[in-house]
mmCIF file of C-alpha atoms in Angstrom:
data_model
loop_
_atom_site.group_PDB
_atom_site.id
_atom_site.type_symbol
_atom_site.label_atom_id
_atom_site.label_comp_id
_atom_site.label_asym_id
_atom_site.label_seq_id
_atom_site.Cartn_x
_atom_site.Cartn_y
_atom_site.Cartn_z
ATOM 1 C CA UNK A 1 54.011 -16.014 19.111
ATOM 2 C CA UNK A 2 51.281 -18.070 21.216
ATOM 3 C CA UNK A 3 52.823 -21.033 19.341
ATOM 4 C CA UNK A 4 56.141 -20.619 20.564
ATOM 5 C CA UNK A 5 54.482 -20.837 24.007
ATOM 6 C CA UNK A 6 55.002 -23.542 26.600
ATOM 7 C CA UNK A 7 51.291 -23.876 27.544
ATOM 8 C CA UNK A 8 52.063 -22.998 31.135
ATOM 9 C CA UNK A 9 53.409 -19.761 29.684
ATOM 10 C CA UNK A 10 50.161 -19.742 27.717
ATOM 11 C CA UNK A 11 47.852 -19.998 30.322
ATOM 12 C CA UNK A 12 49.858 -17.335 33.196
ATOM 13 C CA UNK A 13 49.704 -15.046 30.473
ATOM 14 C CA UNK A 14 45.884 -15.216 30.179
ATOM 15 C CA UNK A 15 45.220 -15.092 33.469
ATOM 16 C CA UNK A 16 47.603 -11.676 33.790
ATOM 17 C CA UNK A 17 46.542 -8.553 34.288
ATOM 18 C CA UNK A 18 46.968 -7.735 30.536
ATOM 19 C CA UNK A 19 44.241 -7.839 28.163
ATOM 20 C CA UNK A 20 45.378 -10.313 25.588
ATOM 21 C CA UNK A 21 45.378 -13.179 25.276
ATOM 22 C CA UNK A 22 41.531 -13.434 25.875
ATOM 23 C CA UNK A 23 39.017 -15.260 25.040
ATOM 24 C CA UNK A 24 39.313 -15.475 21.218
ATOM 25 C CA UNK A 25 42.856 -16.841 21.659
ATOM 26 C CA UNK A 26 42.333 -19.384 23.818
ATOM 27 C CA UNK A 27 39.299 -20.488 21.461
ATOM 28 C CA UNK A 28 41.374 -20.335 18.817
ATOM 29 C CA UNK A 29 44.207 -22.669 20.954
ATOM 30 C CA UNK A 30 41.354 -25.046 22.186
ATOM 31 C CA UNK A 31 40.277 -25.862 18.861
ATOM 32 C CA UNK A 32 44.002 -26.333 17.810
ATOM 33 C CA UNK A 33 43.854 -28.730 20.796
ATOM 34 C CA UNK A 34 40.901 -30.245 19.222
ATOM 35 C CA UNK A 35 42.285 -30.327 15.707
ATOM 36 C CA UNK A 36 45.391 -32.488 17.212
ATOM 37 C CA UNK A 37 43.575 -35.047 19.029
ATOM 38 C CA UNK A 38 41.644 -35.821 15.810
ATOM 39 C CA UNK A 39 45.371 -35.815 14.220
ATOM 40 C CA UNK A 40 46.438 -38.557 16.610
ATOM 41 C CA UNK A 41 43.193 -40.559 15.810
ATOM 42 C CA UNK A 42 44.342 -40.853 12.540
ATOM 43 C CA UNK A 43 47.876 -41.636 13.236
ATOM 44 C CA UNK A 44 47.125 -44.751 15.306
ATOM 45 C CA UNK A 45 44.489 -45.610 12.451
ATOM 46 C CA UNK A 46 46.774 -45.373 9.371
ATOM 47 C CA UNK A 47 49.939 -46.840 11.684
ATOM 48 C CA UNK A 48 47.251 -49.655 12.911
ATOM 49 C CA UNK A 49 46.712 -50.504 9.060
ATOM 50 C CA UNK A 50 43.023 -49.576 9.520
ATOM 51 C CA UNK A 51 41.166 -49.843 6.375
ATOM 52 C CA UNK A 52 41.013 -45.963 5.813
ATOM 53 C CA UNK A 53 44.309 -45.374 5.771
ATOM 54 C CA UNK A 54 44.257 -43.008 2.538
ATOM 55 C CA UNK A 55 41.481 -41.129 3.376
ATOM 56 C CA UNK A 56 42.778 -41.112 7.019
ATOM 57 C CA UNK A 57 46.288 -40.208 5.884
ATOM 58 C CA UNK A 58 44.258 -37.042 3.279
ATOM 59 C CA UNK A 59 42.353 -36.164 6.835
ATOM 60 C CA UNK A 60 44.812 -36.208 9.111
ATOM 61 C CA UNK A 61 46.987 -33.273 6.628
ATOM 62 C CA UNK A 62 44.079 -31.084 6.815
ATOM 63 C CA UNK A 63 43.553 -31.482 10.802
ATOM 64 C CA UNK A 64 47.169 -30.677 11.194
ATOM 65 C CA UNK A 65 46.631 -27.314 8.237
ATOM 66 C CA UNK A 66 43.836 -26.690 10.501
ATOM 67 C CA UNK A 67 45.846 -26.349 14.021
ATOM 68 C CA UNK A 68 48.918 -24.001 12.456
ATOM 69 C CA UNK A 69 45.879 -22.071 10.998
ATOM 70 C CA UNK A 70 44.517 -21.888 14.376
ATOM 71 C CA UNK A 71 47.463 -21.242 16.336
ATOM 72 C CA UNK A 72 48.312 -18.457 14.075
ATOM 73 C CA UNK A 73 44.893 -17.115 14.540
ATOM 74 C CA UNK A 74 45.174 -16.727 18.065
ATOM 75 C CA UNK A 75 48.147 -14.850 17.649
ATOM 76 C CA UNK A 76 46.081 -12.576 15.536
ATOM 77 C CA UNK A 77 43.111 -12.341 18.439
ATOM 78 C CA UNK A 78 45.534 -11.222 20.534
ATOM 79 C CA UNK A 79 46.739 -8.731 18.257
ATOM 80 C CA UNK A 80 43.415 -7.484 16.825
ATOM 81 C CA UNK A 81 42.487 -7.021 20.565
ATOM 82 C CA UNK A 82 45.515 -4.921 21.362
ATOM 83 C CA UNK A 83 44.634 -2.853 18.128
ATOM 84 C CA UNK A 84 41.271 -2.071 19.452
ATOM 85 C CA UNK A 85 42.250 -0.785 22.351
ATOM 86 C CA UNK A 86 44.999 0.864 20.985
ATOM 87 C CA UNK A 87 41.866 2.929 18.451
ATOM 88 C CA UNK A 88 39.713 3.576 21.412
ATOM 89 C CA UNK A 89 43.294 5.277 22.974
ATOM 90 C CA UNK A 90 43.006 7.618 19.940
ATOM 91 C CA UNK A 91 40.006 9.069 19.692
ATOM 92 C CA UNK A 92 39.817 7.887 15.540
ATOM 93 C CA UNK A 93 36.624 6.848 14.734
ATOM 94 C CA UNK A 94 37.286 5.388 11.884
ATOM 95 C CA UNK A 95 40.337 3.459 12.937
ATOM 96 C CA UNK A 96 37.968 2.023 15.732
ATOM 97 C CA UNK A 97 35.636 0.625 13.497
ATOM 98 C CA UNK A 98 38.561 -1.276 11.142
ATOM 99 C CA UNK A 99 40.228 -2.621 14.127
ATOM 100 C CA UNK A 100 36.417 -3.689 15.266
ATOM 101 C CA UNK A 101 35.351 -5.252 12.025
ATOM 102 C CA UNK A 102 39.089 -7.072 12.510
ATOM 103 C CA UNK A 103 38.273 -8.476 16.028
ATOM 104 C CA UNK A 104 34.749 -9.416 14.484
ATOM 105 C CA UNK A 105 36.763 -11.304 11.332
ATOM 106 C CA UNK A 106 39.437 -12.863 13.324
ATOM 107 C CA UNK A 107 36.958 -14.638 16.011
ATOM 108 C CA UNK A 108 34.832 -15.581 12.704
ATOM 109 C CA UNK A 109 37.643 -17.263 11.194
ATOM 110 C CA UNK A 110 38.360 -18.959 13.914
ATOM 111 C CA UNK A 111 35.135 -20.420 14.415
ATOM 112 C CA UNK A 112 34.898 -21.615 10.888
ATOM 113 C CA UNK A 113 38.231 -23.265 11.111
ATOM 114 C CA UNK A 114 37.105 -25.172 14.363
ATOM 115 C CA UNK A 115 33.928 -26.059 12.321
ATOM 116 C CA UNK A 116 36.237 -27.623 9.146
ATOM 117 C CA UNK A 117 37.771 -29.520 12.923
ATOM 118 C CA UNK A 118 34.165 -30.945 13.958
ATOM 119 C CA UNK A 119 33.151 -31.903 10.298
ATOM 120 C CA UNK A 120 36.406 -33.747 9.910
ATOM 121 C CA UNK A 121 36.101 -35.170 13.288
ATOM 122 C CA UNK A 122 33.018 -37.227 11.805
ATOM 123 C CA UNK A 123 35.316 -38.894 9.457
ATOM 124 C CA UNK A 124 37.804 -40.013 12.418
ATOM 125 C CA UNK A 125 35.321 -40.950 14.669
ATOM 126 C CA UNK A 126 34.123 -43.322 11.982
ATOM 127 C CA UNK A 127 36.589 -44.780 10.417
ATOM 128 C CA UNK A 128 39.165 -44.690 13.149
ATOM 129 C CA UNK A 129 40.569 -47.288 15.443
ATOM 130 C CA UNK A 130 38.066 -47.997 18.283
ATOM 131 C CA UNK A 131 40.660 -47.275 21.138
ATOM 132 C CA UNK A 132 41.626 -43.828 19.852
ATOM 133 C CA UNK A 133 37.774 -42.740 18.453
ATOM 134 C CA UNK A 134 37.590 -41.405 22.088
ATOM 135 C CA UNK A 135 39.816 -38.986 21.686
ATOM 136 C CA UNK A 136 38.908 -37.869 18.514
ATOM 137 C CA UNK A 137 35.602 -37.177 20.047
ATOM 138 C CA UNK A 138 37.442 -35.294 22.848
ATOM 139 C CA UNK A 139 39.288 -33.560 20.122
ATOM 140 C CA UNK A 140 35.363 -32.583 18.425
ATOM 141 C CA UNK A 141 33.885 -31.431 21.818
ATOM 142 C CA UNK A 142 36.814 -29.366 22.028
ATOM 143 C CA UNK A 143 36.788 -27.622 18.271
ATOM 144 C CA UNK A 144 32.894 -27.159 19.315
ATOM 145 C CA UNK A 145 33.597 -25.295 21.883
ATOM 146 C CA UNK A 146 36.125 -23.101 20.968
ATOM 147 C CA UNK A 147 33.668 -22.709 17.689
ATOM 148 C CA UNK A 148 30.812 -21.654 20.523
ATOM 149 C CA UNK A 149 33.026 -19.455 22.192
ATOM 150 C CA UNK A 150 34.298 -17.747 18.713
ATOM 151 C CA UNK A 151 30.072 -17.353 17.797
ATOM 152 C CA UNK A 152 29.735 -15.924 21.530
ATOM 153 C CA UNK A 153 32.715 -12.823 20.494
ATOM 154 C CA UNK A 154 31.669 -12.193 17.022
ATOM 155 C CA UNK A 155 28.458 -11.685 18.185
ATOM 156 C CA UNK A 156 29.528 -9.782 21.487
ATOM 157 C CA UNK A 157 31.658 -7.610 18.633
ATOM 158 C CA UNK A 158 29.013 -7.072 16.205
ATOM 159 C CA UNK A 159 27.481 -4.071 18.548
ATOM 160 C CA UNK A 160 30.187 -1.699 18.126
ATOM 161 C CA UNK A 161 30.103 -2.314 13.797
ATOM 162 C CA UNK A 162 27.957 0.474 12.183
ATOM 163 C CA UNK A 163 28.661 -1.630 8.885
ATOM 164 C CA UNK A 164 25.530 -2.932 8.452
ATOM 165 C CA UNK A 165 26.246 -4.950 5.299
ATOM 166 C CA UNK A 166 29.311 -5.992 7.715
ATOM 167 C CA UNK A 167 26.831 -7.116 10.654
ATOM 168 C CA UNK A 168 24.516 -8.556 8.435
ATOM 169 C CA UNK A 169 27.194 -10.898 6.539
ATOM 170 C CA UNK A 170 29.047 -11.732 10.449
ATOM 171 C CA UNK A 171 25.661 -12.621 11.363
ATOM 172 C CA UNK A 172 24.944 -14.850 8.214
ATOM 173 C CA UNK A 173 28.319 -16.748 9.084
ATOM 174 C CA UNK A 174 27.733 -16.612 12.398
ATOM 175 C CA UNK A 175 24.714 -18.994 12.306
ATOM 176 C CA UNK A 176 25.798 -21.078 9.754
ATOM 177 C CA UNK A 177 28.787 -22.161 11.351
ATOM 178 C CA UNK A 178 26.592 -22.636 14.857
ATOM 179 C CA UNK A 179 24.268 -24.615 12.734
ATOM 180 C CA UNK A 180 27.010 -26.614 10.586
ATOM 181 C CA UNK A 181 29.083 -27.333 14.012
ATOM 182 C CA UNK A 182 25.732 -29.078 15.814
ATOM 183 C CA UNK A 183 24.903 -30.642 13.000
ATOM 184 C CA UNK A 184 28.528 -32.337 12.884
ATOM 185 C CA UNK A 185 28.938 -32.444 16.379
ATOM 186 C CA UNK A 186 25.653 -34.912 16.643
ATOM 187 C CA UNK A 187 27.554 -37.329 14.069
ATOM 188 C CA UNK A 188 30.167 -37.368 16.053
ATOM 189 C CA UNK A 189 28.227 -38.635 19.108
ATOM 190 C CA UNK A 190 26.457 -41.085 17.212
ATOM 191 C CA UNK A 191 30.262 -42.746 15.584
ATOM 192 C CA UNK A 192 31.742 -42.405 18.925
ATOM 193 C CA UNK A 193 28.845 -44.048 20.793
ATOM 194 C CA UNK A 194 27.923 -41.438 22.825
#
């Protein structure tokens, strides 16, 4: 399990000569990354006796849902990787387009998740405590990127899918998320001053 990782581990493995982890998972791990510096904004807010403290306190539960889910999802990049290259390997035509509409689904979850990061993110970054707000915003740059980077593969993915109603709906998400993330991302320059 990436979790289980010590991120040096983490990071030899991905620059290995294997395959996985790639891209998606270390998306997936950055916006975990993300998810816990918005965490720690909160701590330091509801500890500080900041004036949000419940909301803070109902934010910072769903940040910290939010990196497990994303940790786990990288595991599952990683995995849905292996398994397409494992269906190329046998020639199956049909079991290469499940395990392609799985690495299209996985990366797509994954940005959505880091999205749910950003749009919380605007919460911390305006009702936290001023000397931790930059971090949260660290922690939002961070979950924007990784969502980015999860856009970039579903979309890199979406070639290989002769799904169309597939494609079309990755596609839908796709954008929406993009959209949704700048959207969120901009608030969260404006709280933190940028």
């Amino acid at each position: 399990m990436i979790a289980d990782q010590s991120i040096g581990e983490f990071l030899d493995a991905v620059a290995s000569e294997r395959v996985t982890p790639s891209g998606g998972a270390v998306a997936a791990v950055g916006g975990a990354m993300g998810a816990a510096l918005c965490e720690m904004t909160c701590v330091h807010t509801v500890h500080g006796g900041g004036s949000d403290t419940v909301e803070l306190s109902a934010v910072r539960d769903t940040l910290a849902d939010r990196r497990a889910q994303l940790l786990a999802l990288a595991a599952e990049d990683a995995a849905a990787v292996d398994a397409v290259k494992a269906a190329f390997a046998s020639g199956d035509d049909a079991r290469v387009q499940a395990a392609l509409e799985r690495s299209t689904t996985v990366p797509m979850e994954t940005a959505e998740a880091c999205l749910d990061v950003v749009e919380h993110a605007v919460t911390v970054t305006a009702a936290g405590t001023p000397v931790a707000v930059p971090d949260a915003a660290v922690g939002a740059l961070l979950a924007h990127a990784a969502l980015e980077g999860s856009v970039s593969t579903v979309r890199a993915n979406l070639d290989g899918l002769a799904d169309e109603a597939v494609v079309g709906e990755m596609e839908r998400r796709a954008a929406e998320a993009e959209a949704a993330g700048e959207a969120a991302l901009s608030a969260v320059r404006a709280s933190a001053g940028e």
